[in-house]
């Protein structure tokens, strides 16, 4: 089992089992390695259960067909033509202003919003239904009002997309297969 430890400015430790069968431990900067090891030992059965579930999902799903270079280029072009219009539409509805939009091929994120108001979107969103693209756009724009995932943030999202949870669930269920079209499964 591969374990990745990511230390950052945070207060608690979290453990994530990825769809690819990896384990990511997020911990505060000053957390001793011995303490992280004890947390991993304490959560060993939970980790094993989720690793087994991830392996079962991978076994049920066929290996994805990787995108060709020309398909990637076409996705970027489509994203650059489509996503800014959606951003403009929802920014007006939310009453927020943004600085710039970037379209990238990202391995782990569908979108992001910087403190300066710059928005980044994954070109792979073009492989999702339009309502999922709108969810990611609204999600990132709402960060211009709330730079966190607090109840206030989710209330902002719900004002525009009352069904955001269903869209979020769709992305959680299908997103790893879409990203695997670019990066493969590991």
PDB file of C-alpha atoms in Angstrom:
ATOM      1  CA  UNK A   1       0.000   0.000   0.000  1.00  0.00           C
ATOM      2  CA  UNK A   2       1.330   3.399  -1.020  1.00  0.00           C
ATOM      3  CA  UNK A   3       0.860   6.131   1.599  1.00  0.00           C
ATOM      4  CA  UNK A   4       1.332   9.789   0.729  1.00  0.00           C
ATOM      5  CA  UNK A   5       1.703  12.227   3.611  1.00  0.00           C
ATOM      6  CA  UNK A   6       0.786  15.858   2.926  1.00  0.00           C
ATOM      7  CA  UNK A   7       1.529  18.351   5.658  1.00  0.00           C
ATOM      8  CA  UNK A   8      -0.125  21.737   5.532  1.00  0.00           C
ATOM      9  CA  UNK A   9      -1.539  24.538   7.632  1.00  0.00           C
ATOM     10  CA  UNK A  10      -4.448  22.652   9.153  1.00  0.00           C
ATOM     11  CA  UNK A  11      -5.577  21.573  12.618  1.00  0.00           C
ATOM     12  CA  UNK A  12      -6.583  17.943  12.178  1.00  0.00           C
ATOM     13  CA  UNK A  13      -5.428  14.737  10.515  1.00  0.00           C
ATOM     14  CA  UNK A  14      -7.498  13.204   7.734  1.00  0.00           C
ATOM     15  CA  UNK A  15      -7.107   9.979   5.783  1.00  0.00           C
ATOM     16  CA  UNK A  16      -8.363   9.525   2.218  1.00  0.00           C
ATOM     17  CA  UNK A  17      -8.373   6.339   0.162  1.00  0.00           C
ATOM     18  CA  UNK A  18      -8.211   7.207  -3.548  1.00  0.00           C
ATOM     19  CA  UNK A  19     -10.067   5.471  -6.354  1.00  0.00           C
ATOM     20  CA  UNK A  20      -6.674   4.297  -7.600  1.00  0.00           C
ATOM     21  CA  UNK A  21      -5.999   2.510  -4.304  1.00  0.00           C
ATOM     22  CA  UNK A  22      -3.640   4.987  -2.685  1.00  0.00           C
ATOM     23  CA  UNK A  23      -3.812   6.424   0.813  1.00  0.00           C
ATOM     24  CA  UNK A  24      -3.359  10.141   1.447  1.00  0.00           C
ATOM     25  CA  UNK A  25      -2.782  11.409   4.975  1.00  0.00           C
ATOM     26  CA  UNK A  26      -3.227  15.141   5.502  1.00  0.00           C
ATOM     27  CA  UNK A  27      -1.726  16.438   8.722  1.00  0.00           C
ATOM     28  CA  UNK A  28      -0.667  19.698  10.369  1.00  0.00           C
ATOM     29  CA  UNK A  29       2.927  20.751   9.635  1.00  0.00           C
ATOM     30  CA  UNK A  30       4.315  19.899  13.068  1.00  0.00           C
ATOM     31  CA  UNK A  31       2.726  16.472  13.439  1.00  0.00           C
ATOM     32  CA  UNK A  32       5.412  13.914  14.390  1.00  0.00           C
ATOM     33  CA  UNK A  33       5.756  10.953  12.016  1.00  0.00           C
ATOM     34  CA  UNK A  34       5.316   8.562  14.956  1.00  0.00           C
ATOM     35  CA  UNK A  35       1.918  10.080  15.728  1.00  0.00           C
ATOM     36  CA  UNK A  36       0.839   9.731  12.079  1.00  0.00           C
ATOM     37  CA  UNK A  37       1.949   6.083  12.180  1.00  0.00           C
ATOM     38  CA  UNK A  38      -0.173   5.447  15.298  1.00  0.00           C
ATOM     39  CA  UNK A  39      -3.210   7.058  13.625  1.00  0.00           C
ATOM     40  CA  UNK A  40      -2.679   4.818  10.584  1.00  0.00           C
ATOM     41  CA  UNK A  41      -2.458   1.728  12.808  1.00  0.00           C
ATOM     42  CA  UNK A  42      -5.597   2.730  14.697  1.00  0.00           C
ATOM     43  CA  UNK A  43      -7.506   3.206  11.388  1.00  0.00           C
ATOM     44  CA  UNK A  44      -6.013   0.126   9.665  1.00  0.00           C
ATOM     45  CA  UNK A  45      -9.320  -1.762   9.377  1.00  0.00           C
ATOM     46  CA  UNK A  46     -11.113   1.305   7.947  1.00  0.00           C
ATOM     47  CA  UNK A  47      -8.286   1.804   5.430  1.00  0.00           C
ATOM     48  CA  UNK A  48      -8.301  -1.883   4.447  1.00  0.00           C
ATOM     49  CA  UNK A  49     -12.078  -1.833   3.930  1.00  0.00           C
ATOM     50  CA  UNK A  50     -11.902   1.232   1.667  1.00  0.00           C
ATOM     51  CA  UNK A  51      -8.895  -0.112  -0.260  1.00  0.00           C
ATOM     52  CA  UNK A  52     -10.876  -3.304  -0.936  1.00  0.00           C
ATOM     53  CA  UNK A  53     -13.880  -1.269  -2.131  1.00  0.00           C
ATOM     54  CA  UNK A  54     -11.653   0.766  -4.457  1.00  0.00           C
ATOM     55  CA  UNK A  55     -10.110  -2.441  -5.847  1.00  0.00           C
ATOM     56  CA  UNK A  56     -13.579  -3.898  -6.474  1.00  0.00           C
ATOM     57  CA  UNK A  57     -14.643  -0.760  -8.359  1.00  0.00           C
ATOM     58  CA  UNK A  58     -11.488  -0.841 -10.485  1.00  0.00           C
ATOM     59  CA  UNK A  59     -12.030  -4.540 -11.265  1.00  0.00           C
ATOM     60  CA  UNK A  60     -15.632  -3.899 -12.399  1.00  0.00           C
ATOM     61  CA  UNK A  61     -14.676  -0.996 -14.651  1.00  0.00           C
ATOM     62  CA  UNK A  62     -12.740  -1.584 -17.865  1.00  0.00           C
ATOM     63  CA  UNK A  63      -9.420   0.197 -18.375  1.00  0.00           C
ATOM     64  CA  UNK A  64     -10.289   3.603 -19.853  1.00  0.00           C
ATOM     65  CA  UNK A  65      -9.289   4.495 -23.386  1.00  0.00           C
ATOM     66  CA  UNK A  66      -6.685   7.253 -23.124  1.00  0.00           C
ATOM     67  CA  UNK A  67      -7.216  10.510 -24.968  1.00  0.00           C
ATOM     68  CA  UNK A  68      -5.083  11.158 -27.997  1.00  0.00           C
ATOM     69  CA  UNK A  69      -3.138  14.398 -28.378  1.00  0.00           C
ATOM     70  CA  UNK A  70      -5.641  15.702 -30.907  1.00  0.00           C
ATOM     71  CA  UNK A  71      -8.564  14.821 -28.588  1.00  0.00           C
ATOM     72  CA  UNK A  72      -6.892  16.733 -25.749  1.00  0.00           C
ATOM     73  CA  UNK A  73      -6.356  19.731 -28.000  1.00  0.00           C
ATOM     74  CA  UNK A  74     -10.001  19.624 -29.087  1.00  0.00           C
ATOM     75  CA  UNK A  75     -11.186  19.421 -25.454  1.00  0.00           C
ATOM     76  CA  UNK A  76      -9.115  22.471 -24.509  1.00  0.00           C
ATOM     77  CA  UNK A  77     -10.467  24.390 -27.490  1.00  0.00           C
ATOM     78  CA  UNK A  78     -14.080  23.462 -26.646  1.00  0.00           C
ATOM     79  CA  UNK A  79     -13.543  24.350 -22.969  1.00  0.00           C
ATOM     80  CA  UNK A  80     -12.066  27.756 -23.861  1.00  0.00           C
ATOM     81  CA  UNK A  81     -15.071  28.436 -26.078  1.00  0.00           C
ATOM     82  CA  UNK A  82     -17.753  27.165 -23.663  1.00  0.00           C
ATOM     83  CA  UNK A  83     -16.736  27.664 -20.034  1.00  0.00           C
ATOM     84  CA  UNK A  84     -16.150  31.468 -20.063  1.00  0.00           C
ATOM     85  CA  UNK A  85     -19.743  31.997 -21.205  1.00  0.00           C
ATOM     86  CA  UNK A  86     -21.022  29.906 -18.308  1.00  0.00           C
ATOM     87  CA  UNK A  87     -18.773  31.809 -15.899  1.00  0.00           C
ATOM     88  CA  UNK A  88     -20.098  35.129 -17.186  1.00  0.00           C
ATOM     89  CA  UNK A  89     -23.720  33.966 -16.855  1.00  0.00           C
ATOM     90  CA  UNK A  90     -23.380  32.714 -13.286  1.00  0.00           C
ATOM     91  CA  UNK A  91     -21.094  35.542 -12.134  1.00  0.00           C
ATOM     92  CA  UNK A  92     -23.883  37.963 -13.071  1.00  0.00           C
ATOM     93  CA  UNK A  93     -26.468  35.873 -11.196  1.00  0.00           C
ATOM     94  CA  UNK A  94     -24.239  35.724  -8.116  1.00  0.00           C
ATOM     95  CA  UNK A  95     -23.192  39.369  -8.335  1.00  0.00           C
ATOM     96  CA  UNK A  96     -19.471  38.554  -8.235  1.00  0.00           C
ATOM     97  CA  UNK A  97     -16.489  39.689 -10.294  1.00  0.00           C
ATOM     98  CA  UNK A  98     -13.564  37.510 -11.283  1.00  0.00           C
ATOM     99  CA  UNK A  99     -10.181  38.427 -12.770  1.00  0.00           C
ATOM    100  CA  UNK A 100      -9.145  35.730 -15.243  1.00  0.00           C
ATOM    101  CA  UNK A 101     -10.096  32.256 -16.424  1.00  0.00           C
ATOM    102  CA  UNK A 102      -7.574  29.509 -17.174  1.00  0.00           C
ATOM    103  CA  UNK A 103      -8.305  26.167 -18.788  1.00  0.00           C
ATOM    104  CA  UNK A 104      -5.900  23.348 -17.922  1.00  0.00           C
ATOM    105  CA  UNK A 105      -5.621  19.584 -17.876  1.00  0.00           C
ATOM    106  CA  UNK A 106      -5.620  18.790 -14.161  1.00  0.00           C
ATOM    107  CA  UNK A 107      -5.169  15.448 -12.467  1.00  0.00           C
ATOM    108  CA  UNK A 108      -6.943  16.114  -9.192  1.00  0.00           C
ATOM    109  CA  UNK A 109      -9.172  19.187  -9.508  1.00  0.00           C
ATOM    110  CA  UNK A 110     -12.153  20.135 -11.600  1.00  0.00           C
ATOM    111  CA  UNK A 111     -11.755  23.787 -10.775  1.00  0.00           C
ATOM    112  CA  UNK A 112     -10.180  26.227  -8.373  1.00  0.00           C
ATOM    113  CA  UNK A 113     -10.481  29.847  -7.316  1.00  0.00           C
ATOM    114  CA  UNK A 114      -7.565  31.931  -6.084  1.00  0.00           C
ATOM    115  CA  UNK A 115      -7.825  34.605  -3.432  1.00  0.00           C
ATOM    116  CA  UNK A 116      -7.152  37.120  -6.220  1.00  0.00           C
ATOM    117  CA  UNK A 117     -10.258  36.033  -8.111  1.00  0.00           C
ATOM    118  CA  UNK A 118      -8.558  33.946 -10.787  1.00  0.00           C
ATOM    119  CA  UNK A 119     -10.554  30.890 -11.865  1.00  0.00           C
ATOM    120  CA  UNK A 120      -9.085  27.641 -13.181  1.00  0.00           C
ATOM    121  CA  UNK A 121     -11.104  24.900 -14.854  1.00  0.00           C
ATOM    122  CA  UNK A 122     -10.186  21.416 -15.983  1.00  0.00           C
ATOM    123  CA  UNK A 123     -10.619  20.920 -19.752  1.00  0.00           C
ATOM    124  CA  UNK A 124     -11.801  17.384 -18.944  1.00  0.00           C
ATOM    125  CA  UNK A 125     -15.064  18.969 -17.778  1.00  0.00           C
ATOM    126  CA  UNK A 126     -16.031  18.889 -21.449  1.00  0.00           C
ATOM    127  CA  UNK A 127     -16.456  15.113 -21.037  1.00  0.00           C
ATOM    128  CA  UNK A 128     -19.194  15.688 -18.432  1.00  0.00           C
ATOM    129  CA  UNK A 129     -22.835  16.726 -18.954  1.00  0.00           C
ATOM    130  CA  UNK A 130     -23.533  20.497 -19.127  1.00  0.00           C
ATOM    131  CA  UNK A 131     -25.192  20.505 -15.692  1.00  0.00           C
ATOM    132  CA  UNK A 132     -21.962  19.203 -14.145  1.00  0.00           C
ATOM    133  CA  UNK A 133     -19.940  21.954 -15.818  1.00  0.00           C
ATOM    134  CA  UNK A 134     -22.416  24.466 -14.412  1.00  0.00           C
ATOM    135  CA  UNK A 135     -22.015  22.950 -10.942  1.00  0.00           C
ATOM    136  CA  UNK A 136     -18.223  23.355 -11.043  1.00  0.00           C
ATOM    137  CA  UNK A 137     -18.544  26.913 -12.377  1.00  0.00           C
ATOM    138  CA  UNK A 138     -21.035  27.905  -9.660  1.00  0.00           C
ATOM    139  CA  UNK A 139     -18.927  26.154  -6.995  1.00  0.00           C
ATOM    140  CA  UNK A 140     -15.829  28.148  -7.933  1.00  0.00           C
ATOM    141  CA  UNK A 141     -17.701  31.433  -8.284  1.00  0.00           C
ATOM    142  CA  UNK A 142     -19.231  30.978  -4.823  1.00  0.00           C
ATOM    143  CA  UNK A 143     -15.678  30.901  -3.465  1.00  0.00           C
ATOM    144  CA  UNK A 144     -15.508  34.572  -4.442  1.00  0.00           C
ATOM    145  CA  UNK A 145     -18.080  35.100  -1.687  1.00  0.00           C
ATOM    146  CA  UNK A 146     -16.872  32.442   0.763  1.00  0.00           C
ATOM    147  CA  UNK A 147     -13.307  31.087   0.458  1.00  0.00           C
ATOM    148  CA  UNK A 148     -14.162  27.896   2.344  1.00  0.00           C
ATOM    149  CA  UNK A 149     -16.707  25.083   2.385  1.00  0.00           C
ATOM    150  CA  UNK A 150     -18.741  26.366   5.322  1.00  0.00           C
ATOM    151  CA  UNK A 151     -22.529  26.148   5.559  1.00  0.00           C
ATOM    152  CA  UNK A 152     -22.621  29.750   4.274  1.00  0.00           C
ATOM    153  CA  UNK A 153     -20.706  28.674   1.176  1.00  0.00           C
ATOM    154  CA  UNK A 154     -23.066  25.758   0.457  1.00  0.00           C
ATOM    155  CA  UNK A 155     -26.065  28.050   1.019  1.00  0.00           C
ATOM    156  CA  UNK A 156     -24.693  30.311  -1.749  1.00  0.00           C
ATOM    157  CA  UNK A 157     -24.335  27.321  -4.078  1.00  0.00           C
ATOM    158  CA  UNK A 158     -27.875  26.157  -3.228  1.00  0.00           C
ATOM    159  CA  UNK A 159     -29.336  29.585  -4.099  1.00  0.00           C
ATOM    160  CA  UNK A 160     -28.256  29.032  -7.706  1.00  0.00           C
ATOM    161  CA  UNK A 161     -28.335  25.227  -7.906  1.00  0.00           C
ATOM    162  CA  UNK A 162     -30.790  23.749  -5.398  1.00  0.00           C
ATOM    163  CA  UNK A 163     -29.900  20.272  -6.729  1.00  0.00           C
ATOM    164  CA  UNK A 164     -26.136  20.773  -6.320  1.00  0.00           C
ATOM    165  CA  UNK A 165     -25.809  17.618  -4.178  1.00  0.00           C
ATOM    166  CA  UNK A 166     -27.008  15.395  -7.020  1.00  0.00           C
ATOM    167  CA  UNK A 167     -24.501  17.067  -9.351  1.00  0.00           C
ATOM    168  CA  UNK A 168     -21.767  16.650  -6.752  1.00  0.00           C
ATOM    169  CA  UNK A 169     -22.707  12.971  -6.377  1.00  0.00           C
ATOM    170  CA  UNK A 170     -22.524  12.481 -10.151  1.00  0.00           C
ATOM    171  CA  UNK A 171     -19.038  13.973 -10.233  1.00  0.00           C
ATOM    172  CA  UNK A 172     -17.917  11.835  -7.298  1.00  0.00           C
ATOM    173  CA  UNK A 173     -19.280   8.704  -8.984  1.00  0.00           C
ATOM    174  CA  UNK A 174     -17.956   9.339 -12.495  1.00  0.00           C
ATOM    175  CA  UNK A 175     -15.124  11.825 -12.133  1.00  0.00           C
ATOM    176  CA  UNK A 176     -12.271   9.388 -11.563  1.00  0.00           C
ATOM    177  CA  UNK A 177     -13.132   7.514 -14.789  1.00  0.00           C
ATOM    178  CA  UNK A 178     -13.071  10.770 -16.738  1.00  0.00           C
ATOM    179  CA  UNK A 179      -9.728  11.844 -15.282  1.00  0.00           C
ATOM    180  CA  UNK A 180      -8.398   8.356 -16.056  1.00  0.00           C
ATOM    181  CA  UNK A 181      -9.010   9.103 -19.761  1.00  0.00           C
ATOM    182  CA  UNK A 182      -6.069  11.538 -19.531  1.00  0.00           C
ATOM    183  CA  UNK A 183      -3.868  10.056 -16.840  1.00  0.00           C
ATOM    184  CA  UNK A 184      -4.808   6.367 -16.799  1.00  0.00           C
ATOM    185  CA  UNK A 185      -5.464   4.359 -13.674  1.00  0.00           C
ATOM    186  CA  UNK A 186      -2.637   3.680 -11.309  1.00  0.00           C
TER     187      UNK A 186
END
